[in-house]
Amino acid sequence: MTSLFDGTFARGGAAAAVSDAAWFRALLEVEAALARSAAGLGLVPTTAADAVTAACAEPGRLDLATVVATAADAGNPVPPLVRVLQDAVGERDAVAVHVGATSQDVLDTAMMLLSRAAVAAIDADLSRAGEAAARLAEAHRDDLVMGRTLMQQALPTTFGLKAAGWLAGLDGARLRLAEVLATLPVQYGGAAGTLVASGGSGVAVRSALAAELGLADTAVPWHTVRLPIADLAGALGAAAGVVATVAVDVVLMAQTEVGELSESGDTRGGSSAMPHKRNPVAAISARACARRAPGLVATLFSAMEQEHERAAGAWHSEWPTLTALLTTVGSAASWLAESLSGLRIDTARMSATVAAAGEPRLAKAMTEALEARGPRVAHEETAAAVRAARESGRTLADVLAGRNDVDVDELLTAAAPDEGEAGMQVDAVLAEHRRLTEGIA
């Protein structure tokens, strides 16, 4: 049964990549690869490995309902899965099932395969969002918009530079995830990490298993040194943070009083009480999904403290937590890609806001005109003039007209909107984006 909230929080390809069915496929893929690796080293007959591979390739013919029903009794799903596989291939070929492994070897390795598939889906949506941001940056390279700091109007910038900032963040998140993906390791150490049950070929089996599955090899098991999980959690959390930052920009700029952009779509964003409402649902949903990530990341980091050779409880907490983290970051990325792909930009509204916000620029021009007196004096004189204007209800230009140490007309000319080096920075981000996407696409 689909959850009531899956439409929001289980969106995009990552959710499917970590479903229960996907977990089973990953576990079976590891068991099949392990059988083939052992056979390649002469530890089990090739015919037995072939039988295991064939059984793993058809999950629908296995008694997976029994695995689900008894997984809690075993503490994890691998022991009942092994028994189901042994029954499926028969006594003669059962020798090729779970060769020299412990449950954690199979589950951790499956978790790496699952993560790889889910991150690939996340990356695809981050890429879509990035391409949308790149189009916005290019199309609006020189379109002025009011810059805002600490939620207050600051100085003009360009919407192109804002979109380029989004793009740089999204590309950076993709790069970090790609770096982690390249190092996802195999897990194989046996019951206590000594490989004692592998007939003296354990290290070779681990290397062969890594090659079979396209994972990184390791010199020792990482049963209780959970850096691979921590690295993955950190990169996913960072990606969620980038997505949330872009999404909240969209939400704020879509406010009725601001109205500088809106999401496309005629059927989404309505209110149950107010027919006139058009909420930016995609950006809101992206933000909601991303908000769940930090808590999940924290759980995975807290689970890094694991005792001796195998942990009691901390390891177990990782399975649903990482599954949920991959799902929620994937959902956030999917929503953001939709939001940015259909943004409607109101450049006239942006320009009008910039034109109406002349006082910050006038204050900047006054500060620069008084710099000969020293930066501190210039700053204090300007701040005092701004306070006087605010307290008297007059414009800053009116206040400055009564001074004899500045020329108001010259200041107003100097206070014309100036986007500085925004365009050059947009061009640099777009050029870097093209280089990066060629390398990580």
CSV table of C-alpha atoms in Angstrom, one decimal:
chain,number,residue,atom,x,y,z
A,1,MET,CA,0.0,0.0,0.0
A,2,THR,CA,1.3,3.4,-0.9
A,3,SER,CA,1.7,5.8,2.0
A,4,LEU,CA,-0.5,8.9,2.1
A,5,PHE,CA,2.7,11.1,2.0
A,6,ASP,CA,4.7,9.1,-0.6
A,7,GLY,CA,3.6,11.6,-3.3
A,8,THR,CA,5.7,14.2,-1.5
A,9,PHE,CA,8.4,12.3,0.3
A,10,ALA,CA,9.0,9.3,-1.9
A,11,ARG,CA,9.3,11.1,-5.3
A,12,GLY,CA,11.8,10.4,-8.0
A,13,GLY,CA,13.9,7.4,-8.9
A,14,ALA,CA,15.7,7.1,-5.5
A,15,ALA,CA,12.6,5.9,-3.7
A,16,ALA,CA,12.2,3.0,-6.1
A,17,ALA,CA,16.0,2.2,-5.9
A,18,VAL,CA,15.7,1.6,-2.1
A,19,SER,CA,12.3,-0.2,-2.0
A,20,ASP,CA,11.9,-3.6,-0.3
A,21,ALA,CA,12.1,-5.3,-3.7
A,22,ALA,CA,15.3,-3.4,-4.5
A,23,TRP,CA,16.8,-4.5,-1.1
A,24,PHE,CA,16.0,-8.1,-1.9
A,25,ARG,CA,17.5,-7.8,-5.4
A,26,ALA,CA,20.7,-6.3,-3.9
A,27,LEU,CA,21.0,-9.0,-1.3
A,28,LEU,CA,20.6,-11.7,-3.9
A,29,GLU,CA,23.0,-10.0,-6.3
A,30,VAL,CA,25.7,-10.1,-3.6
A,31,GLU,CA,25.0,-13.8,-2.8
A,32,ALA,CA,25.2,-14.6,-6.6
A,33,ALA,CA,28.4,-12.7,-7.0
A,34,LEU,CA,29.9,-14.3,-4.0
A,35,ALA,CA,29.1,-17.8,-5.3
A,36,ARG,CA,30.7,-16.9,-8.7
A,37,SER,CA,33.8,-15.4,-6.9
A,38,ALA,CA,34.2,-18.6,-4.8
A,39,ALA,CA,33.8,-20.8,-7.9
A,40,GLY,CA,36.4,-18.8,-9.8
A,41,LEU,CA,38.9,-19.6,-7.1
A,42,GLY,CA,38.0,-23.2,-7.0
A,43,LEU,CA,36.4,-23.1,-3.6
A,44,VAL,CA,33.0,-24.4,-4.9
A,45,PRO,CA,31.9,-26.2,-8.1
A,46,THR,CA,31.0,-23.9,-11.0
A,47,THR,CA,27.8,-25.8,-11.4
A,48,ALA,CA,26.8,-25.0,-7.9
A,49,ALA,CA,27.6,-21.3,-8.4
A,50,ASP,CA,25.5,-21.3,-11.6
A,51,ALA,CA,22.6,-22.8,-9.7
A,52,VAL,CA,22.9,-20.1,-7.0
A,53,THR,CA,23.1,-17.4,-9.7
A,54,ALA,CA,20.0,-18.7,-11.4
A,55,ALA,CA,18.0,-18.8,-8.2
A,56,CYS,CA,19.1,-15.3,-7.3
A,57,ALA,CA,18.0,-14.0,-10.7
A,58,GLU,CA,14.4,-15.0,-10.1
A,59,PRO,CA,13.3,-13.6,-6.7
A,60,GLY,CA,9.7,-14.3,-7.5
A,61,ARG,CA,10.4,-18.0,-7.3
A,62,LEU,CA,11.9,-17.7,-3.8
A,63,ASP,CA,10.0,-17.9,-0.5
A,64,LEU,CA,10.7,-14.3,0.4
A,65,ALA,CA,7.6,-14.0,2.5
A,66,THR,CA,9.3,-16.4,5.0
A,67,VAL,CA,12.4,-14.1,5.0
A,68,VAL,CA,10.2,-11.1,5.8
A,69,ALA,CA,8.3,-13.0,8.5
A,70,THR,CA,11.5,-14.3,10.3
A,71,ALA,CA,14.0,-11.5,9.7
A,72,ALA,CA,13.3,-10.0,13.1
A,73,ASP,CA,13.9,-13.3,14.8
A,74,ALA,CA,17.4,-13.6,13.2
A,75,GLY,CA,18.2,-9.9,13.9
A,76,ASN,CA,18.6,-9.2,10.1
A,77,PRO,CA,17.2,-10.7,6.9
A,78,VAL,CA,20.3,-12.5,5.7
A,79,PRO,CA,20.1,-15.8,7.8
A,80,PRO,CA,16.5,-16.6,6.6
A,81,LEU,CA,17.5,-15.6,3.1
A,82,VAL,CA,20.4,-18.0,3.1
A,83,ARG,CA,18.1,-20.8,4.2
A,84,VAL,CA,15.6,-20.0,1.5
A,85,LEU,CA,18.4,-20.0,-1.1
A,86,GLN,CA,19.8,-23.3,0.2
A,87,ASP,CA,16.4,-24.8,-0.1
A,88,ALA,CA,15.9,-23.4,-3.6
A,89,VAL,CA,19.2,-24.9,-5.0
A,90,GLY,CA,19.1,-28.2,-3.2
A,91,GLU,CA,21.6,-29.8,-0.8
A,92,ARG,CA,24.2,-30.5,-3.5
A,93,ASP,CA,24.5,-26.9,-4.7
A,94,ALA,CA,23.9,-25.3,-1.3
A,95,VAL,CA,27.7,-25.4,-0.8
A,96,ALA,CA,27.9,-22.3,-3.0
A,97,VAL,CA,25.5,-20.3,-0.9
A,98,HIS,CA,27.1,-17.6,1.4
A,99,VAL,CA,30.6,-18.9,1.1
A,100,GLY,CA,32.8,-17.9,4.1
A,101,ALA,CA,30.6,-14.9,4.7
A,102,THR,CA,28.7,-13.4,7.7
A,103,SER,CA,25.4,-11.7,7.5
A,104,GLN,CA,27.0,-8.2,7.8
A,105,ASP,CA,29.2,-8.9,4.7
A,106,VAL,CA,26.1,-9.5,2.6
A,107,LEU,CA,24.0,-6.7,4.1
A,108,ASP,CA,26.7,-4.1,4.0
A,109,THR,CA,27.7,-4.9,0.4
A,110,ALA,CA,24.0,-4.9,-0.6
A,111,MET,CA,23.7,-1.5,1.0
A,112,MET,CA,26.5,-0.2,-1.1
A,113,LEU,CA,24.8,-1.5,-4.3
A,114,LEU,CA,21.6,0.0,-3.2
A,115,SER,CA,23.2,3.4,-2.5
A,116,ARG,CA,24.9,3.4,-5.8
A,117,ALA,CA,21.6,2.9,-7.6
A,118,ALA,CA,19.8,5.5,-5.5
A,119,VAL,CA,22.6,8.1,-5.8
A,120,ALA,CA,22.5,7.6,-9.6
A,121,ALA,CA,18.9,8.6,-9.5
A,122,ILE,CA,19.6,11.5,-7.2
A,123,ASP,CA,22.4,12.7,-9.5
A,124,ALA,CA,20.0,12.6,-12.5
A,125,ASP,CA,17.6,15.0,-10.8
A,126,LEU,CA,20.4,17.2,-9.5
A,127,SER,CA,21.6,17.3,-13.1
A,128,ARG,CA,18.2,18.3,-14.3
A,129,ALA,CA,18.0,21.0,-11.7
A,130,GLY,CA,21.5,22.2,-12.6
A,131,GLU,CA,20.7,22.4,-16.3
A,132,ALA,CA,17.6,24.5,-15.4
A,133,ALA,CA,19.7,26.8,-13.3
A,134,ALA,CA,22.2,27.1,-16.1
A,135,ARG,CA,19.5,28.2,-18.5
A,136,LEU,CA,18.2,30.7,-16.0
A,137,ALA,CA,21.7,32.1,-15.4
A,138,GLU,CA,22.4,32.4,-19.1
A,139,ALA,CA,19.0,33.9,-20.0
A,140,HIS,CA,19.1,36.4,-17.2
A,141,ARG,CA,22.8,37.2,-17.0
A,142,ASP,CA,22.3,40.9,-16.8
A,143,ASP,CA,18.8,41.3,-15.4
A,144,LEU,CA,18.9,43.3,-12.2
A,145,VAL,CA,17.2,42.0,-9.1
A,146,MET,CA,17.4,43.3,-5.5
A,147,GLY,CA,20.0,41.6,-3.4
A,148,ARG,CA,18.9,40.8,0.1
A,149,THR,CA,21.0,40.1,3.1
A,150,LEU,CA,19.7,39.1,6.5
A,151,MET,CA,16.2,39.2,4.9
A,152,GLN,CA,16.6,42.9,4.2
A,153,GLN,CA,17.2,44.8,0.9
A,154,ALA,CA,20.9,45.3,0.3
A,155,LEU,CA,22.3,46.3,-3.1
A,156,PRO,CA,21.3,45.2,-6.6
A,157,THR,CA,22.7,42.0,-8.1
A,158,THR,CA,21.5,40.1,-11.1
A,159,PHE,CA,19.2,37.2,-11.3
A,160,GLY,CA,21.8,35.6,-13.5
A,161,LEU,CA,24.3,35.7,-10.7
A,162,LYS,CA,21.7,34.3,-8.2
A,163,ALA,CA,20.9,31.4,-10.6
A,164,ALA,CA,24.7,30.9,-11.1
A,165,GLY,CA,25.1,30.5,-7.4
A,166,TRP,CA,22.4,27.9,-7.4
A,167,LEU,CA,24.2,26.1,-10.2
A,168,ALA,CA,27.5,26.2,-8.5
A,169,GLY,CA,26.0,24.6,-5.4
A,170,LEU,CA,24.2,21.9,-7.4
A,171,ASP,CA,27.4,21.1,-9.4
A,172,GLY,CA,29.4,21.0,-6.1
A,173,ALA,CA,26.9,18.5,-4.6
A,174,ARG,CA,27.1,16.3,-7.6
A,175,LEU,CA,30.9,16.3,-7.5
A,176,ARG,CA,30.9,15.3,-3.8
A,177,LEU,CA,28.5,12.5,-4.4
A,178,ALA,CA,30.5,11.2,-7.4
A,179,GLU,CA,33.6,11.2,-5.3
A,180,VAL,CA,31.9,9.0,-2.6
A,181,LEU,CA,30.4,6.7,-5.2
A,182,ALA,CA,33.8,6.0,-6.6
A,183,THR,CA,35.0,4.7,-3.2
A,184,LEU,CA,32.0,2.6,-2.1
A,185,PRO,CA,33.6,-0.6,-0.8
A,186,VAL,CA,32.8,-4.3,-0.7
A,187,GLN,CA,32.4,-5.9,2.7
A,188,TYR,CA,33.8,-9.4,3.3
A,189,GLY,CA,35.5,-10.5,6.5
A,190,GLY,CA,33.5,-13.5,7.9
A,191,ALA,CA,32.3,-13.8,11.4
A,192,ALA,CA,35.0,-11.9,13.2
A,193,GLY,CA,36.9,-10.4,10.3
A,194,THR,CA,39.6,-13.1,10.1
A,195,LEU,CA,38.3,-14.8,7.0
A,196,VAL,CA,38.8,-18.1,8.8
A,197,ALA,CA,35.9,-19.8,6.9
A,198,SER,CA,37.2,-19.0,3.5
A,199,GLY,CA,39.8,-21.8,3.2
A,200,GLY,CA,42.8,-19.5,3.1
A,201,SER,CA,41.4,-17.7,0.1
A,202,GLY,CA,39.4,-15.0,1.9
A,203,VAL,CA,41.4,-12.0,0.7
A,204,ALA,CA,41.3,-13.3,-2.9
A,205,VAL,CA,37.5,-13.9,-2.6
A,206,ARG,CA,37.1,-10.3,-1.3
A,207,SER,CA,39.0,-8.9,-4.3
A,208,ALA,CA,37.0,-11.1,-6.7
A,209,LEU,CA,33.7,-10.1,-5.1
A,210,ALA,CA,34.7,-6.4,-5.4
A,211,ALA,CA,35.5,-6.9,-9.1
A,212,GLU,CA,32.2,-8.8,-9.7
A,213,LEU,CA,30.2,-6.0,-8.2
A,214,GLY,CA,32.2,-3.0,-9.4
A,215,LEU,CA,33.0,-1.9,-5.8
A,216,ALA,CA,36.3,-0.8,-4.2
A,217,ASP,CA,38.4,-3.5,-2.6
A,218,THR,CA,39.6,-3.1,1.0
A,219,ALA,CA,42.6,-4.3,2.9
A,220,VAL,CA,40.5,-5.2,5.9
A,221,PRO,CA,36.8,-5.4,6.7
A,222,TRP,CA,35.1,-2.2,7.8
A,223,HIS,CA,32.6,-4.0,10.1
A,224,THR,CA,32.8,-1.4,12.8
A,225,VAL,CA,34.7,1.4,11.1
A,226,ARG,CA,31.8,3.1,9.3
A,227,LEU,CA,33.5,5.7,7.3
A,228,PRO,CA,31.9,4.6,4.0
A,229,ILE,CA,28.4,5.2,5.6
A,230,ALA,CA,29.6,8.5,7.1
A,231,ASP,CA,31.0,9.8,3.8
A,232,LEU,CA,27.8,8.9,2.0
A,233,ALA,CA,25.7,10.5,4.7
A,234,GLY,CA,27.8,13.7,4.7
A,235,ALA,CA,27.6,14.1,0.9
A,236,LEU,CA,23.8,13.4,0.9
A,237,GLY,CA,23.3,15.9,3.7
A,238,ALA,CA,25.3,18.5,1.9
A,239,ALA,CA,23.2,17.9,-1.3
A,240,ALA,CA,20.0,18.3,0.8
A,241,GLY,CA,21.4,21.6,2.1
A,242,VAL,CA,22.0,23.0,-1.3
A,243,VAL,CA,18.6,21.9,-2.5
A,244,ALA,CA,17.0,23.6,0.5
A,245,THR,CA,18.8,26.8,-0.1
A,246,VAL,CA,17.7,27.1,-3.7
A,247,ALA,CA,14.1,26.1,-2.8
A,248,VAL,CA,13.8,28.7,-0.1
A,249,ASP,CA,15.0,31.4,-2.5
A,250,VAL,CA,12.2,30.3,-4.9
A,251,VAL,CA,9.7,30.4,-2.1
A,252,LEU,CA,10.7,33.8,-0.9
A,253,MET,CA,10.8,35.3,-4.4
A,254,ALA,CA,7.4,33.9,-5.1
A,255,GLN,CA,5.8,35.7,-2.2
A,256,THR,CA,2.8,37.8,-3.2
A,257,GLU,CA,4.5,41.0,-1.9
A,258,VAL,CA,7.6,40.2,-3.9
A,259,GLY,CA,6.2,38.5,-7.0
A,260,GLU,CA,9.5,38.2,-8.9
A,261,LEU,CA,9.0,34.7,-10.0
A,262,SER,CA,6.4,31.9,-10.0
A,263,GLU,CA,6.2,28.2,-10.7
A,264,SER,CA,4.4,27.0,-13.8
A,265,GLY,CA,1.5,24.6,-13.7
A,266,ASP,CA,-2.2,25.3,-13.6
A,267,THR,CA,-3.4,22.4,-11.4
A,268,ARG,CA,-0.9,22.5,-8.5
A,269,GLY,CA,-0.6,25.0,-5.6
A,270,GLY,CA,-4.2,25.6,-4.7
A,271,SER,CA,-5.5,26.2,-1.3
A,272,SER,CA,-8.4,24.4,0.4
A,273,ALA,CA,-9.7,27.7,1.9
A,274,MET,CA,-8.5,30.4,-0.5
A,275,PRO,CA,-9.3,30.0,-4.2
A,276,HIS,CA,-6.9,32.8,-5.2
A,277,LYS,CA,-3.8,31.1,-3.9
A,278,ARG,CA,-1.0,29.7,-6.1
A,279,ASN,CA,1.5,28.2,-3.8
A,280,PRO,CA,5.0,27.2,-5.2
A,281,VAL,CA,4.4,23.6,-4.3
A,282,ALA,CA,7.4,22.1,-6.0
A,283,ALA,CA,9.9,24.4,-4.1
A,284,ILE,CA,7.9,24.0,-0.9
A,285,SER,CA,8.1,20.2,-1.2
A,286,ALA,CA,11.8,20.2,-2.1
A,287,ARG,CA,12.4,22.2,1.1
A,288,ALA,CA,10.2,19.9,3.2
A,289,CYS,CA,12.1,16.8,1.9
A,290,ALA,CA,15.5,18.4,2.4
A,291,ARG,CA,14.5,19.4,6.0
A,292,ARG,CA,14.3,15.7,7.0
A,293,ALA,CA,17.9,15.0,5.9
A,294,PRO,CA,19.9,16.5,8.8
A,295,GLY,CA,18.3,14.3,11.5
A,296,LEU,CA,18.9,11.2,9.4
A,297,VAL,CA,22.5,12.2,8.8
A,298,ALA,CA,22.9,12.8,12.6
A,299,THR,CA,21.6,9.3,13.3
A,300,LEU,CA,24.1,7.7,10.9
A,301,PHE,CA,26.9,9.7,12.4
A,302,SER,CA,25.9,8.7,15.9
A,303,ALA,CA,25.9,5.1,14.8
A,304,MET,CA,29.6,5.3,13.9
A,305,GLU,CA,30.5,4.4,17.5
A,306,GLN,CA,30.5,0.6,17.3
A,307,GLU,CA,32.1,-1.9,19.7
A,308,HIS,CA,34.7,-4.6,19.1
A,309,GLU,CA,34.4,-6.6,15.8
A,310,ARG,CA,30.7,-6.4,15.3
A,311,ALA,CA,28.2,-3.9,16.7
A,312,ALA,CA,25.1,-4.6,18.7
A,313,GLY,CA,22.4,-2.2,17.6
A,314,ALA,CA,24.3,0.7,16.0
A,315,TRP,CA,24.9,-1.2,12.8
A,316,HIS,CA,21.2,-2.3,12.7
A,317,SER,CA,20.0,1.4,13.0
A,318,GLU,CA,21.8,2.2,9.7
A,319,TRP,CA,19.6,0.2,7.4
A,320,PRO,CA,16.3,2.1,7.6
A,321,THR,CA,18.0,5.4,8.2
A,322,LEU,CA,20.2,5.3,5.1
A,323,THR,CA,17.2,4.1,3.1
A,324,ALA,CA,15.1,7.0,4.4
A,325,LEU,CA,18.0,9.5,3.7
A,326,LEU,CA,18.4,8.3,0.1
A,327,THR,CA,14.7,8.6,-0.4
A,328,THR,CA,14.2,12.1,1.1
A,329,VAL,CA,17.3,13.6,-0.7
A,330,GLY,CA,16.1,12.0,-3.9
A,331,SER,CA,12.6,13.4,-3.4
A,332,ALA,CA,14.1,16.9,-2.7
A,333,ALA,CA,16.2,16.8,-5.8
A,334,SER,CA,13.3,15.6,-8.0
A,335,TRP,CA,11.0,18.4,-6.7
A,336,LEU,CA,13.7,21.1,-7.2
A,337,ALA,CA,14.3,19.9,-10.8
A,338,GLU,CA,10.6,20.4,-11.4
A,339,SER,CA,10.5,23.8,-9.8
A,340,LEU,CA,13.4,25.3,-11.6
A,341,SER,CA,12.5,23.7,-15.0
A,342,GLY,CA,9.2,25.7,-15.0
A,343,LEU,CA,10.1,28.9,-13.3
A,344,ARG,CA,8.4,32.1,-14.7
A,345,ILE,CA,10.6,35.1,-14.2
A,346,ASP,CA,9.1,38.6,-13.9
A,347,THR,CA,12.0,40.8,-14.9
A,348,ALA,CA,9.8,43.9,-14.9
A,349,ARG,CA,8.9,43.3,-11.3
A,350,MET,CA,12.6,42.8,-10.4
A,351,SER,CA,13.6,46.0,-12.2
A,352,ALA,CA,10.8,48.0,-10.4
A,353,THR,CA,11.9,46.7,-7.0
A,354,VAL,CA,15.5,47.8,-7.8
A,355,ALA,CA,14.4,51.2,-9.0
A,356,ALA,CA,12.3,51.7,-5.8
A,357,ALA,CA,15.2,50.7,-3.6
A,358,GLY,CA,17.5,53.7,-4.2
A,359,GLU,CA,18.3,54.5,-0.6
A,360,PRO,CA,20.7,51.7,0.0
A,361,ARG,CA,22.6,52.7,-3.1
A,362,LEU,CA,22.5,56.3,-2.1
A,363,ALA,CA,23.9,55.4,1.3
A,364,LYS,CA,26.7,53.4,-0.3
A,365,ALA,CA,27.5,56.5,-2.6
A,366,MET,CA,27.6,58.8,0.5
A,367,THR,CA,30.0,56.4,2.3
A,368,GLU,CA,32.3,56.4,-0.7
A,369,ALA,CA,32.1,60.2,-1.0
A,370,LEU,CA,33.2,60.6,2.7
A,371,GLU,CA,35.9,58.0,2.6
A,372,ALA,CA,38.6,60.7,2.6
A,373,ARG,CA,37.7,61.2,6.3
A,374,GLY,CA,38.4,57.6,7.1
A,375,PRO,CA,36.2,54.5,6.7
A,376,ARG,CA,34.9,54.6,10.2
A,377,VAL,CA,33.9,58.2,10.1
A,378,ALA,CA,32.3,57.7,6.6
A,379,HIS,CA,30.3,54.8,7.9
A,380,GLU,CA,29.1,56.5,11.1
A,381,GLU,CA,28.1,59.7,9.2
A,382,THR,CA,26.1,57.7,6.7
A,383,ALA,CA,24.5,55.6,9.4
A,384,ALA,CA,23.5,58.8,11.3
A,385,ALA,CA,21.9,60.3,8.1
A,386,VAL,CA,20.0,57.0,7.4
A,387,ARG,CA,18.6,57.1,11.0
A,388,ALA,CA,17.6,60.7,10.7
A,389,ALA,CA,15.7,59.9,7.5
A,390,ARG,CA,14.0,57.0,9.1
A,391,GLU,CA,13.0,58.8,12.3
A,392,SER,CA,11.8,61.9,10.4
A,393,GLY,CA,9.9,60.1,7.7
A,394,ARG,CA,11.8,61.9,5.0
A,395,THR,CA,13.8,60.4,2.2
A,396,LEU,CA,17.6,60.1,2.6
A,397,ALA,CA,18.0,62.5,-0.4
A,398,ASP,CA,16.0,65.1,1.5
A,399,VAL,CA,18.2,64.7,4.6
A,400,LEU,CA,21.4,64.9,2.5
A,401,ALA,CA,20.1,68.1,0.7
A,402,GLY,CA,20.6,70.0,4.0
A,403,ARG,CA,24.3,69.1,4.2
A,404,ASN,CA,27.1,71.2,2.7
A,405,ASP,CA,29.7,68.4,2.7
A,406,VAL,CA,28.1,66.3,-0.1
A,407,ASP,CA,26.5,67.0,-3.5
A,408,VAL,CA,23.2,65.2,-3.6
A,409,ASP,CA,22.9,65.3,-7.4
A,410,GLU,CA,26.4,63.7,-7.7
A,411,LEU,CA,25.5,61.1,-5.1
A,412,LEU,CA,22.2,60.2,-7.0
A,413,THR,CA,24.2,59.8,-10.2
A,414,ALA,CA,26.7,57.6,-8.4
A,415,ALA,CA,23.9,55.6,-6.8
A,416,ALA,CA,22.7,54.3,-10.2
A,417,PRO,CA,22.4,50.5,-10.1
A,418,ASP,CA,25.7,48.8,-10.5
A,419,GLU,CA,26.0,45.1,-10.8
A,420,GLY,CA,29.7,45.1,-10.5
A,421,GLU,CA,31.4,41.9,-11.9
A,422,ALA,CA,28.2,39.8,-11.7
A,423,GLY,CA,28.2,39.0,-15.5
A,424,MET,CA,31.8,37.9,-15.5
A,425,GLN,CA,31.1,35.6,-12.6
A,426,VAL,CA,28.1,34.1,-14.3
A,427,ASP,CA,30.2,33.4,-17.4
A,428,ALA,CA,32.8,31.7,-15.2
A,429,VAL,CA,30.2,29.4,-13.5
A,430,LEU,CA,28.7,28.5,-16.8
A,431,ALA,CA,32.1,27.6,-18.2
A,432,GLU,CA,32.9,25.5,-15.2
A,433,HIS,CA,29.5,23.8,-15.4
A,434,ARG,CA,30.2,22.8,-19.0
A,435,ARG,CA,33.6,21.3,-17.9
A,436,LEU,CA,32.2,19.5,-14.9
A,437,THR,CA,29.2,18.0,-16.7
A,438,GLU,CA,31.4,16.6,-19.4
A,439,GLY,CA,33.4,14.9,-16.6
A,440,ILE,CA,30.5,13.6,-14.3
A,441,ALA,CA,27.5,13.2,-16.6
